[in-house]
Coordinates of N, CA and C in Angstrom, one line a residue:
Chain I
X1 N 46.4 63.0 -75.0 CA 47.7 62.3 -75.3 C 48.1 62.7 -76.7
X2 N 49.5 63.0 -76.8 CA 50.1 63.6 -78.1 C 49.9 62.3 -79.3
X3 N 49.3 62.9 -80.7 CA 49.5 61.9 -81.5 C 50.9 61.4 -82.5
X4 N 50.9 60.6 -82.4 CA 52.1 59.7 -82.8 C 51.8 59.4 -84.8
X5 N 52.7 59.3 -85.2 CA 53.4 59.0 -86.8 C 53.9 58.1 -87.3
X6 N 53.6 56.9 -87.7 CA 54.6 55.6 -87.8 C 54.7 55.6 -89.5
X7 N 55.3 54.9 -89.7 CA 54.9 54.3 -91.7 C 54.2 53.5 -91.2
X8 N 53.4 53.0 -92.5 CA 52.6 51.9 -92.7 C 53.2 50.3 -92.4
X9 N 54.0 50.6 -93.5 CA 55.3 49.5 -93.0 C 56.5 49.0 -93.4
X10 N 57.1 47.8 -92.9 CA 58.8 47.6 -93.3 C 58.9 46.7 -93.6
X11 N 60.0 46.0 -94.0 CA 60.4 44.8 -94.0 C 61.8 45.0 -93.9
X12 N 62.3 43.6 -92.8 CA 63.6 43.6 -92.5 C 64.2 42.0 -93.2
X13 N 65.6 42.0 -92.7 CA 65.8 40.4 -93.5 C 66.0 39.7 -91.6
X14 N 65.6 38.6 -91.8 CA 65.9 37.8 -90.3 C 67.4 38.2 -90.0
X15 N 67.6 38.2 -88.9 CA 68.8 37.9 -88.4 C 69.4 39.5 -88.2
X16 N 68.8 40.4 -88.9 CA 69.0 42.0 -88.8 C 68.6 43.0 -87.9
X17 N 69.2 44.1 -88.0 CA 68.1 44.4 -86.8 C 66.8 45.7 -87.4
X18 N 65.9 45.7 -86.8 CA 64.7 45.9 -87.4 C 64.5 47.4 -86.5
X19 N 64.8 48.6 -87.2 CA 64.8 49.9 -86.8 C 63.4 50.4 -87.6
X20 N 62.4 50.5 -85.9 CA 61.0 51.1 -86.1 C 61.2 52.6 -85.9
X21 N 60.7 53.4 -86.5 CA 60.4 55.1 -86.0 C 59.5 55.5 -85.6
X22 N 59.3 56.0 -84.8 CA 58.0 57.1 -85.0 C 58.2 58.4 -84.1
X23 N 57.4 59.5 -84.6 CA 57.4 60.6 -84.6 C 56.7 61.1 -83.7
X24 N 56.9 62.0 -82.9 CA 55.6 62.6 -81.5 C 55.9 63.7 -81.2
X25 N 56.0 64.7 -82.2 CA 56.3 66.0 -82.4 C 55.8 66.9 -81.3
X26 N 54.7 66.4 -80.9 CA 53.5 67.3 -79.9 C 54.2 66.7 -78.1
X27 N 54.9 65.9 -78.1 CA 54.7 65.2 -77.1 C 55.4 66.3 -75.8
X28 N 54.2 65.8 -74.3 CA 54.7 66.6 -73.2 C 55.7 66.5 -72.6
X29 N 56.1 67.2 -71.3 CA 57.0 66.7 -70.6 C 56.6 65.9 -70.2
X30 N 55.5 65.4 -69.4 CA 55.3 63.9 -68.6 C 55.1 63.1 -69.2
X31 N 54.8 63.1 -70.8 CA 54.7 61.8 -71.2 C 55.3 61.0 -71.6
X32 N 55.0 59.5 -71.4 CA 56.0 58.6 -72.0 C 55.8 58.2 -73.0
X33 N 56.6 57.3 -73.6 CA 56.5 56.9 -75.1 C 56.3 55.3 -74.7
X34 N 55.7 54.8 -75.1 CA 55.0 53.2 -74.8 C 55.5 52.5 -76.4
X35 N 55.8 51.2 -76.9 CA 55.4 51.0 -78.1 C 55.0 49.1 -77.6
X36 N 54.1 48.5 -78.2 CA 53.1 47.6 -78.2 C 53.4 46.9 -79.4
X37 N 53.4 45.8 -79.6 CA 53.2 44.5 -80.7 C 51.9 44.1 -80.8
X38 N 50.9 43.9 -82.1 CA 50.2 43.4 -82.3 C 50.9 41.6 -83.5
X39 N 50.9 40.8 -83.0 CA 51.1 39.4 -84.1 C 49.7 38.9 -83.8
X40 N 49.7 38.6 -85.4 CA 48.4 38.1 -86.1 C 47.4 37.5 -85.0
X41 N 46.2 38.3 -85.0 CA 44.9 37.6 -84.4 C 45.4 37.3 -82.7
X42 N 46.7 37.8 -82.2 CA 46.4 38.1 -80.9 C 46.7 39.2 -80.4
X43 N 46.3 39.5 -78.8 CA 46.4 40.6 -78.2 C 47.7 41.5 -78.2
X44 N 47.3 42.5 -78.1 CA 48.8 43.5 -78.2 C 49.7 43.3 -77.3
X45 N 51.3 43.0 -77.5 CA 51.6 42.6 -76.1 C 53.0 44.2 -76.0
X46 N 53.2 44.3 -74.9 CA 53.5 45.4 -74.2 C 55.4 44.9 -74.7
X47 N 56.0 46.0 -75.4 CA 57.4 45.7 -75.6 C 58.8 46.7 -74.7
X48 N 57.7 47.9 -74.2 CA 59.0 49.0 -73.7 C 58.6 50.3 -73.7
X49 N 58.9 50.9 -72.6 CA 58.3 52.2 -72.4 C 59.7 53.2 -71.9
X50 N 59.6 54.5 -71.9 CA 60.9 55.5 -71.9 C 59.8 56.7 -71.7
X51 N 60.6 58.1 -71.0 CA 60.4 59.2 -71.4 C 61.8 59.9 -71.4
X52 N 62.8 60.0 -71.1 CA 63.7 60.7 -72.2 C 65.2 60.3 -72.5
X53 N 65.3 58.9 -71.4 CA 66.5 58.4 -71.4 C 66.7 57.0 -72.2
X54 N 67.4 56.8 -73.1 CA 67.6 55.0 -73.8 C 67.3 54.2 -73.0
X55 N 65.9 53.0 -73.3 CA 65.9 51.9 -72.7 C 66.1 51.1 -73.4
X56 N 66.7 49.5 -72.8 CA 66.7 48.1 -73.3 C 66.0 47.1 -72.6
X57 N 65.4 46.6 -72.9 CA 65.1 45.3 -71.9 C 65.5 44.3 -72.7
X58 N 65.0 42.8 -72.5 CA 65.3 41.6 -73.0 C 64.6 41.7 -74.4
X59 N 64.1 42.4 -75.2 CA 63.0 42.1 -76.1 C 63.6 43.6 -76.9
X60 N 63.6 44.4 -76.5 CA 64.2 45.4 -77.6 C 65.0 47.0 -77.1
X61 N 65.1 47.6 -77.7 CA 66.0 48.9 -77.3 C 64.7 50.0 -77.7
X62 N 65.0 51.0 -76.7 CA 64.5 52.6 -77.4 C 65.2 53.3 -77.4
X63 N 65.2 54.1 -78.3 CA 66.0 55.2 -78.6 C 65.0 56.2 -78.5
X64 N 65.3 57.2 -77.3 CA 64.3 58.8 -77.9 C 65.5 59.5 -78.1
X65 N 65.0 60.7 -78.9 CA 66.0 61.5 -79.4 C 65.6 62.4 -78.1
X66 N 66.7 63.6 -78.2 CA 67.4 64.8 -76.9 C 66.1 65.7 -76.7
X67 N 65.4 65.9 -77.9 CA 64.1 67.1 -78.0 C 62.9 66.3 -77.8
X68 N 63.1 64.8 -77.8 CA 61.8 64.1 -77.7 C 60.5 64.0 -78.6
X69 N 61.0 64.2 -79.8 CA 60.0 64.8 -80.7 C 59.9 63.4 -81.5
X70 N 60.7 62.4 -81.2 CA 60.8 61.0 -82.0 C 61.6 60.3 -81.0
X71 N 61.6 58.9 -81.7 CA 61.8 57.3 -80.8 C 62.0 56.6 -82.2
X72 N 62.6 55.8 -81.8 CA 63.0 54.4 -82.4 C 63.0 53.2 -81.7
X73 N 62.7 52.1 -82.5 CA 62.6 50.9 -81.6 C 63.5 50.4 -82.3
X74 N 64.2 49.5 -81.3 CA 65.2 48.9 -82.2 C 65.2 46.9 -81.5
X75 N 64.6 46.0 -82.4 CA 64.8 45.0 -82.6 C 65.9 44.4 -82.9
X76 N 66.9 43.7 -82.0 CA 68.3 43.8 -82.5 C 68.6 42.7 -83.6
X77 N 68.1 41.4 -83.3 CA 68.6 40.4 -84.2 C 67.1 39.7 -84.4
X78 N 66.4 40.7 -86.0 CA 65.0 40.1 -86.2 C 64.5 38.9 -86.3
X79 N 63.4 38.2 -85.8 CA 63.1 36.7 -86.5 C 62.0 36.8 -87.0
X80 N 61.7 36.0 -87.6 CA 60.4 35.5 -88.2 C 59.0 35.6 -87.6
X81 N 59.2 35.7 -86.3 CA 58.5 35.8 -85.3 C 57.9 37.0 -84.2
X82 N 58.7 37.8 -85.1 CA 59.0 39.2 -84.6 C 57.9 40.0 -85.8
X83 N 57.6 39.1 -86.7 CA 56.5 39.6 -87.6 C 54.8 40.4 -87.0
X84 N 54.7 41.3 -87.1 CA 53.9 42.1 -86.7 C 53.5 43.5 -87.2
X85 N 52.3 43.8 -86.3 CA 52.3 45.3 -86.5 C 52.7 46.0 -85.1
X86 N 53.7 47.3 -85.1 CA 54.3 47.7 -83.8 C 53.6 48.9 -84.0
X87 N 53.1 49.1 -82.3 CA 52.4 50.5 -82.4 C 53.1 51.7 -81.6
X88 N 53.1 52.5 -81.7 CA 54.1 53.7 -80.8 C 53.0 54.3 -80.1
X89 N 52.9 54.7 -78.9 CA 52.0 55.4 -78.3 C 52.5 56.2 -77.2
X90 N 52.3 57.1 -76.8 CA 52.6 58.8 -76.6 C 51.3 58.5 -75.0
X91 N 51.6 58.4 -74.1 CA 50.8 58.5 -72.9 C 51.4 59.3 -71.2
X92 N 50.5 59.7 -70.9 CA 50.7 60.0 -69.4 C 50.6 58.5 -68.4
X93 N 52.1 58.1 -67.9 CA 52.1 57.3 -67.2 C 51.3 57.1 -66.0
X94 N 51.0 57.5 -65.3 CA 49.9 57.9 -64.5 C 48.2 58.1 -64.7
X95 N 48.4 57.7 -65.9 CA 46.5 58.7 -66.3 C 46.7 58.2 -67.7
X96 N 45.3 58.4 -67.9 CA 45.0 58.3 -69.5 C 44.3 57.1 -69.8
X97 N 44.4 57.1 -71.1 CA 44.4 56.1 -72.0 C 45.5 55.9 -72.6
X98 N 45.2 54.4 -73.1 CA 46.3 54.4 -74.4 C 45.4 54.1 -75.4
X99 N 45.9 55.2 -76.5 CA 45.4 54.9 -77.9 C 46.4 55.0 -78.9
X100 N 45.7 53.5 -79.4 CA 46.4 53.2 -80.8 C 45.8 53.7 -81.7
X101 N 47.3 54.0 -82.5 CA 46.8 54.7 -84.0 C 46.9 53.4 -85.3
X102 N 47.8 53.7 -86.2 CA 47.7 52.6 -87.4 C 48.9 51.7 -87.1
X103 N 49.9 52.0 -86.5 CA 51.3 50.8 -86.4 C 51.7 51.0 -88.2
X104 N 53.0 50.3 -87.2 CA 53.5 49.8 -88.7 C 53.8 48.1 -88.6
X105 N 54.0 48.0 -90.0 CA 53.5 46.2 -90.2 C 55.0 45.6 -90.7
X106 N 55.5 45.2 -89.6 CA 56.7 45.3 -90.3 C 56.9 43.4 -90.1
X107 N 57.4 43.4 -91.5 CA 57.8 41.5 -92.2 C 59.3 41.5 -92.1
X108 N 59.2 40.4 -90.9 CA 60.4 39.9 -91.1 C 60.7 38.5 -92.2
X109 N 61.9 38.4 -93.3 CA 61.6 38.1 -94.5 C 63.1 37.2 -94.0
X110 N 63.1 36.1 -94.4 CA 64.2 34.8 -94.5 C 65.3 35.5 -95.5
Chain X
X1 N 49.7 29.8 -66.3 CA 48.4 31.0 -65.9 C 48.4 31.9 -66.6
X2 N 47.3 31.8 -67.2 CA 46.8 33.2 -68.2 C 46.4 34.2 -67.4
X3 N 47.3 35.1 -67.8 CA 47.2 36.8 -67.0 C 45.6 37.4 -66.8
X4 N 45.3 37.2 -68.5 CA 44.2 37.9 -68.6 C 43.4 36.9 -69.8
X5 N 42.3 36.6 -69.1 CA 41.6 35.8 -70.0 C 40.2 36.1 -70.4
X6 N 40.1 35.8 -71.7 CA 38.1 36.0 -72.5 C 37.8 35.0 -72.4
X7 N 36.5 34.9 -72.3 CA 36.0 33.7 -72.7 C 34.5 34.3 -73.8
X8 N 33.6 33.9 -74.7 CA 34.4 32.9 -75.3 C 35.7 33.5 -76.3
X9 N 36.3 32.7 -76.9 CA 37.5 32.9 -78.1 C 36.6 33.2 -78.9
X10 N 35.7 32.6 -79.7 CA 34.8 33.1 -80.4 C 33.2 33.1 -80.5
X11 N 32.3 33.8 -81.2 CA 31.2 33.8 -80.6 C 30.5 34.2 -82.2
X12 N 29.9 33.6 -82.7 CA 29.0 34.0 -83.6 C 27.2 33.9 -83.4
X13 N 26.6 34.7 -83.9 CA 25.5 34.8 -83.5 C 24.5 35.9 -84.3
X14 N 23.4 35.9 -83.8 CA 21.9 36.5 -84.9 C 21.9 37.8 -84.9
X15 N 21.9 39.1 -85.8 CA 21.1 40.1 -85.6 C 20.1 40.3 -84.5
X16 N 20.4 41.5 -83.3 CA 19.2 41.0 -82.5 C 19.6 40.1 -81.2
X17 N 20.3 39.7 -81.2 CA 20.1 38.7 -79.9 C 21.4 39.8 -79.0
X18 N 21.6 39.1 -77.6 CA 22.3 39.9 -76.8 C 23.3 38.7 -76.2
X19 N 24.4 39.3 -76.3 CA 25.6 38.2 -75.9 C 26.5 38.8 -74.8
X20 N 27.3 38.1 -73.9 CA 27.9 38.7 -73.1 C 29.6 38.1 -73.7
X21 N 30.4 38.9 -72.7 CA 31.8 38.1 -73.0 C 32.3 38.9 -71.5
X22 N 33.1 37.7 -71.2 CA 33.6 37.7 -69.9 C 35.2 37.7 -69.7
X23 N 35.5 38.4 -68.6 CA 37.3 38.8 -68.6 C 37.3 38.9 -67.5
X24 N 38.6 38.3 -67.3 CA 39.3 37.6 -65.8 C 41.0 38.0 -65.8
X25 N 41.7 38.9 -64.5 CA 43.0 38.9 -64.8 C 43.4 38.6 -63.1
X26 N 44.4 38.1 -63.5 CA 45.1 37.3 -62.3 C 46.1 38.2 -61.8
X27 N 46.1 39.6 -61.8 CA 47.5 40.3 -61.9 C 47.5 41.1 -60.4
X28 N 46.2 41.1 -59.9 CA 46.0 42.1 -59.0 C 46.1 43.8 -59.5
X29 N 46.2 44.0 -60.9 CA 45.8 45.1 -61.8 C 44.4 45.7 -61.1
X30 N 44.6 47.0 -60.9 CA 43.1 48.1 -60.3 C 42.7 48.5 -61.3
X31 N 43.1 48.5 -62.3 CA 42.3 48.9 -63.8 C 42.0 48.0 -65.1
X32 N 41.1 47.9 -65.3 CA 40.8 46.9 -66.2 C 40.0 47.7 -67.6
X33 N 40.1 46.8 -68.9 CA 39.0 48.3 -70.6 C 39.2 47.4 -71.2
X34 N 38.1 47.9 -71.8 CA 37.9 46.7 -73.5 C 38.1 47.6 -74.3
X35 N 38.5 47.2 -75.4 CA 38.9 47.9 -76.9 C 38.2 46.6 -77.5
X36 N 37.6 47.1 -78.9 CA 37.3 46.9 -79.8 C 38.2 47.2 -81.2
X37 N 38.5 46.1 -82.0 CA 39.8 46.2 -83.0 C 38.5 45.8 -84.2
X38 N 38.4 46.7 -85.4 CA 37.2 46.5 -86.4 C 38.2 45.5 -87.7
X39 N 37.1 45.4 -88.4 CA 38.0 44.9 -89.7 C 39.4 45.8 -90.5
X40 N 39.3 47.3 -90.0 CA 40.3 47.7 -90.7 C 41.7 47.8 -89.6
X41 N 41.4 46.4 -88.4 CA 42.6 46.6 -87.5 C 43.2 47.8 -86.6
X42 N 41.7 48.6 -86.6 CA 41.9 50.2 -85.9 C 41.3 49.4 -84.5
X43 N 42.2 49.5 -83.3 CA 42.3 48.9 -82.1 C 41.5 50.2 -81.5
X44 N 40.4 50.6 -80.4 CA 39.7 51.7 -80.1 C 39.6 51.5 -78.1
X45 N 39.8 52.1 -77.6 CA 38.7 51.7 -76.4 C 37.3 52.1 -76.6
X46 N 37.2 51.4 -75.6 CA 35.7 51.4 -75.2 C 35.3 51.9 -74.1
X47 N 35.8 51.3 -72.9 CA 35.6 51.3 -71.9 C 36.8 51.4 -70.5
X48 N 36.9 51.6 -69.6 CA 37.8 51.5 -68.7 C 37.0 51.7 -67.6
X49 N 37.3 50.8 -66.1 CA 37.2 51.0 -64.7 C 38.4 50.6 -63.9
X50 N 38.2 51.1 -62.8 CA 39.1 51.4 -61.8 C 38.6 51.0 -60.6
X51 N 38.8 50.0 -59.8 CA 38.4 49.5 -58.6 C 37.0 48.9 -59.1
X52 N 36.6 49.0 -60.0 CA 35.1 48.8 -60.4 C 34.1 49.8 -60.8
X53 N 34.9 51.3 -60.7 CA 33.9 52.0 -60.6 C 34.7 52.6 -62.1
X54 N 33.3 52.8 -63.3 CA 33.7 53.2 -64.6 C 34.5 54.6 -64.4
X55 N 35.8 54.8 -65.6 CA 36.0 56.0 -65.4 C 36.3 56.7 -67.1
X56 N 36.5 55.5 -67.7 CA 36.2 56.0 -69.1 C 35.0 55.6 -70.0
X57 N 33.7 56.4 -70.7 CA 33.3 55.7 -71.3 C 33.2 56.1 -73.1
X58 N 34.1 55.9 -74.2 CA 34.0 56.5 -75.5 C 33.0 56.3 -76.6
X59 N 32.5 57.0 -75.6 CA 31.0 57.1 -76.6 C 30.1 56.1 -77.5
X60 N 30.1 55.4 -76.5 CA 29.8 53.5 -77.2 C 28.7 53.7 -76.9
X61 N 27.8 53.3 -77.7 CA 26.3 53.0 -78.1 C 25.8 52.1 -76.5
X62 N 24.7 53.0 -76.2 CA 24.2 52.5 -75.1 C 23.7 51.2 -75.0
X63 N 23.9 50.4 -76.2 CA 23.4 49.2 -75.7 C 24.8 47.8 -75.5
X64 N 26.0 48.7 -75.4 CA 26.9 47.9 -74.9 C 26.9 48.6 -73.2
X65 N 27.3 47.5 -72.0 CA 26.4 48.0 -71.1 C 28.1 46.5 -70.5
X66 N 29.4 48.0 -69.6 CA 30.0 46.6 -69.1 C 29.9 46.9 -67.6
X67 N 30.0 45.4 -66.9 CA 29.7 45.7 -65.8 C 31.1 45.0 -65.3
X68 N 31.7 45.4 -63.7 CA 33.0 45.1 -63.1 C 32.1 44.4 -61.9
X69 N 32.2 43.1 -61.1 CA 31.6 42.7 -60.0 C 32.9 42.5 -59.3
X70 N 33.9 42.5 -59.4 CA 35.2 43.2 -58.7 C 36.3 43.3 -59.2
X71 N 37.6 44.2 -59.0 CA 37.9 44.2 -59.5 C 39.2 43.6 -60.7
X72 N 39.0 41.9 -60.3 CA 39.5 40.9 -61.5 C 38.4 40.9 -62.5
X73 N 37.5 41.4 -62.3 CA 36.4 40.7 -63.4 C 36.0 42.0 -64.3
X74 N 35.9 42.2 -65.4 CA 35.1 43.0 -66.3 C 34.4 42.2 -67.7
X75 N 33.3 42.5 -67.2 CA 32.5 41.6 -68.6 C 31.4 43.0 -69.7
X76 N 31.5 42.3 -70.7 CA 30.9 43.1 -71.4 C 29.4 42.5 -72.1
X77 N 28.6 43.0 -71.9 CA 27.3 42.5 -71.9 C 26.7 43.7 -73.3
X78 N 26.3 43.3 -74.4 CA 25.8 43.7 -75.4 C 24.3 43.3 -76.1
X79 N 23.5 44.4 -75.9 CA 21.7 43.7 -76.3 C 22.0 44.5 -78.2
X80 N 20.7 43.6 -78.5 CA 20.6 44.1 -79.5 C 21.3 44.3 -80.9
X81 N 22.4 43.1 -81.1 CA 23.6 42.6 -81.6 C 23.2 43.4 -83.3
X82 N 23.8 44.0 -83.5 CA 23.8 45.0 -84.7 C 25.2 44.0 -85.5
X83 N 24.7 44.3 -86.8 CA 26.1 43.9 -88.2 C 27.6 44.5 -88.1
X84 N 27.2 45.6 -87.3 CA 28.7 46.4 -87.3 C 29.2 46.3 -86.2
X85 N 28.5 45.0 -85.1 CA 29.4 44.9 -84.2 C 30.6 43.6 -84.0
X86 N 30.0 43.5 -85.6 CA 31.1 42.5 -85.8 C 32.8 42.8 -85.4
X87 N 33.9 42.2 -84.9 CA 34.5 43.0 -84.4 C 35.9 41.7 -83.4
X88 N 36.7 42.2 -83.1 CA 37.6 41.3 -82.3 C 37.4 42.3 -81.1
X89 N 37.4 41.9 -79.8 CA 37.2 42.5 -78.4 C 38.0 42.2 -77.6
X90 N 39.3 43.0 -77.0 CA 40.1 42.9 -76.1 C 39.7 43.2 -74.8
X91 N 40.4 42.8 -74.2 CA 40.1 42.9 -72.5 C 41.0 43.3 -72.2
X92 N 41.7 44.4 -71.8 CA 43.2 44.6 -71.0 C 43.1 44.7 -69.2
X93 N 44.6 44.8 -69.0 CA 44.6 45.3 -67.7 C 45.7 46.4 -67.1
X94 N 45.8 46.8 -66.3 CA 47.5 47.8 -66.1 C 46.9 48.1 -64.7
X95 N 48.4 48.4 -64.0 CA 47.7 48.9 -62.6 C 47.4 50.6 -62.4
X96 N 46.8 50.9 -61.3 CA 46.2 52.0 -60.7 C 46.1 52.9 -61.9
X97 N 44.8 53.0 -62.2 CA 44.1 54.0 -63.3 C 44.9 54.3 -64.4
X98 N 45.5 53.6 -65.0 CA 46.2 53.9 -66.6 C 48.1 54.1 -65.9
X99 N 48.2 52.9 -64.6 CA 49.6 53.4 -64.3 C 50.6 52.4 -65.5
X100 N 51.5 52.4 -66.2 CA 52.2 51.9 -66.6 C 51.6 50.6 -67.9
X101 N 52.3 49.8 -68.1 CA 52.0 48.8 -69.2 C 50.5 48.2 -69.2
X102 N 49.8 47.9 -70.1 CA 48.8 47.2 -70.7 C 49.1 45.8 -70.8
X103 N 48.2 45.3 -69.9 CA 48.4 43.2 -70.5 C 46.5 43.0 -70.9
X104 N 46.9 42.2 -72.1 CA 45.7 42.3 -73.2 C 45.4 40.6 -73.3
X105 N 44.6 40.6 -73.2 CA 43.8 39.3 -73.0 C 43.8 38.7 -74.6
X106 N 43.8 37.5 -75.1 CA 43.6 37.2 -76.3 C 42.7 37.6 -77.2
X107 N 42.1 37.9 -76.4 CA 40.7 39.0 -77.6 C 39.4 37.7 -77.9
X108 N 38.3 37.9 -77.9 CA 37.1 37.5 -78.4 C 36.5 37.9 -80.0
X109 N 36.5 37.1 -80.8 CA 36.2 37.4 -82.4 C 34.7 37.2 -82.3
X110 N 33.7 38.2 -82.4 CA 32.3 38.3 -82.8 C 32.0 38.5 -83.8
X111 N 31.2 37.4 -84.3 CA 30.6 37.9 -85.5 C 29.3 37.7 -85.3
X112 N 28.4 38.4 -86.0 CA 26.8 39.0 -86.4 C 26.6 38.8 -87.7
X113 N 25.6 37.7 -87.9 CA 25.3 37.5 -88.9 C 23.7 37.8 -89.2

């Protein structure tokens, strides 16, 4: 599975919208781009997955760029609650694992 | 209904002794892995099966030992309880062998004292 690039971390102001990056320079044709929330002391929970077209669901947007070499997550209207660490992960939908790398820690701030 | 559940939430206990921790998912998911999250928040697998029969194992010290008795159930049974296994322990699930999304059980907090 191609390894993925996040910052450490962000801070947004509530009510903004909270633009995650990351980078997957290596990444294949079949793979997708996954990204995961970890909030404090529970399980990671699953936020949106893409391989090369913009998705949205109820919970956030992706952006992959045309070469696929990067993604964005985009959190449209941050809350307080949206405080976490977001991980980007680079997998074969079909197969694999998923491994997490370091996330980024991003504070959503009042 | 909890998707995917640990039991216990937490568990402290002796150098030495052997503990289990048990995971249950309600999803009809064919794939079930524990990952291990250490103090520095680095989330790792461990383990993965598929219908029950193991198909990943990352080089985890032979005295973690998980067994599947079908496939809603994955437990993880650990002898010989070492300091460094201090640790938070997920349980996930996704269907057919790594198809699509991860649902992660609240995690189990062990400590070894």
């Amino acid at each position: 599975d191609a390894k993925t690039t996040q910052p450490p971390s962000m801070d947004c102001a509530e009510g903004r919208a909270a633009n995650l990056p990351c980078n997957h320079s290596t990444i294949s044709g079949n793979e997708y781009v996954y990204w995961y929330r970890q909030i404090h002391s529970q399980g990671p929970q699953y936020i949106i997955h893409g391989l090369k077209n913009n998705e949205t669901n109820e919970m956030a947007s992706l952006i992959i760029t045309e070469d696929r070499k990067s993604s964005t997550l985009i959190l449209p209207h941050a809350t307080l609650r949206d405080t976490a660490v977001y991980y980007c992960i680079v997998r074969h939908r079909n197969a694999g694992k998923s491994t997490f790398g370091d996330g980024t820690t991003l504070t959503v701030k009042p | 209904d909890t998707a995917v559940s640990q039991t216990p939430k937490y568990l402290v206990t002796q150098m030495g002794n052997d503990k289990s921790i048990k995971c249950e998912q309600n999803l009809g998911h064919d794939t079930m892995y524990w990952y291990k999250q250490d103090s520095k928040k680095f989330l790792k697998i461990m383990f993965s099966y598929n219908n029950k029969e193991l198909i990943i194992n990352e080089t985890v010290p032979n005295r973690f030992s998980p067994k599947s008795p079908d496939k809603a159930h994955l437990n993880l049974h650990i002898n010989s309880l070492e300091l460094g296994d201090s640790a938070v322990y997920f349980c996930a699930s996704s269907q057919d062998e790594g198809r699509g999304e991860y649902t992660f059980g609240s995690g189990t907090r062990l400590t070894v004292v």
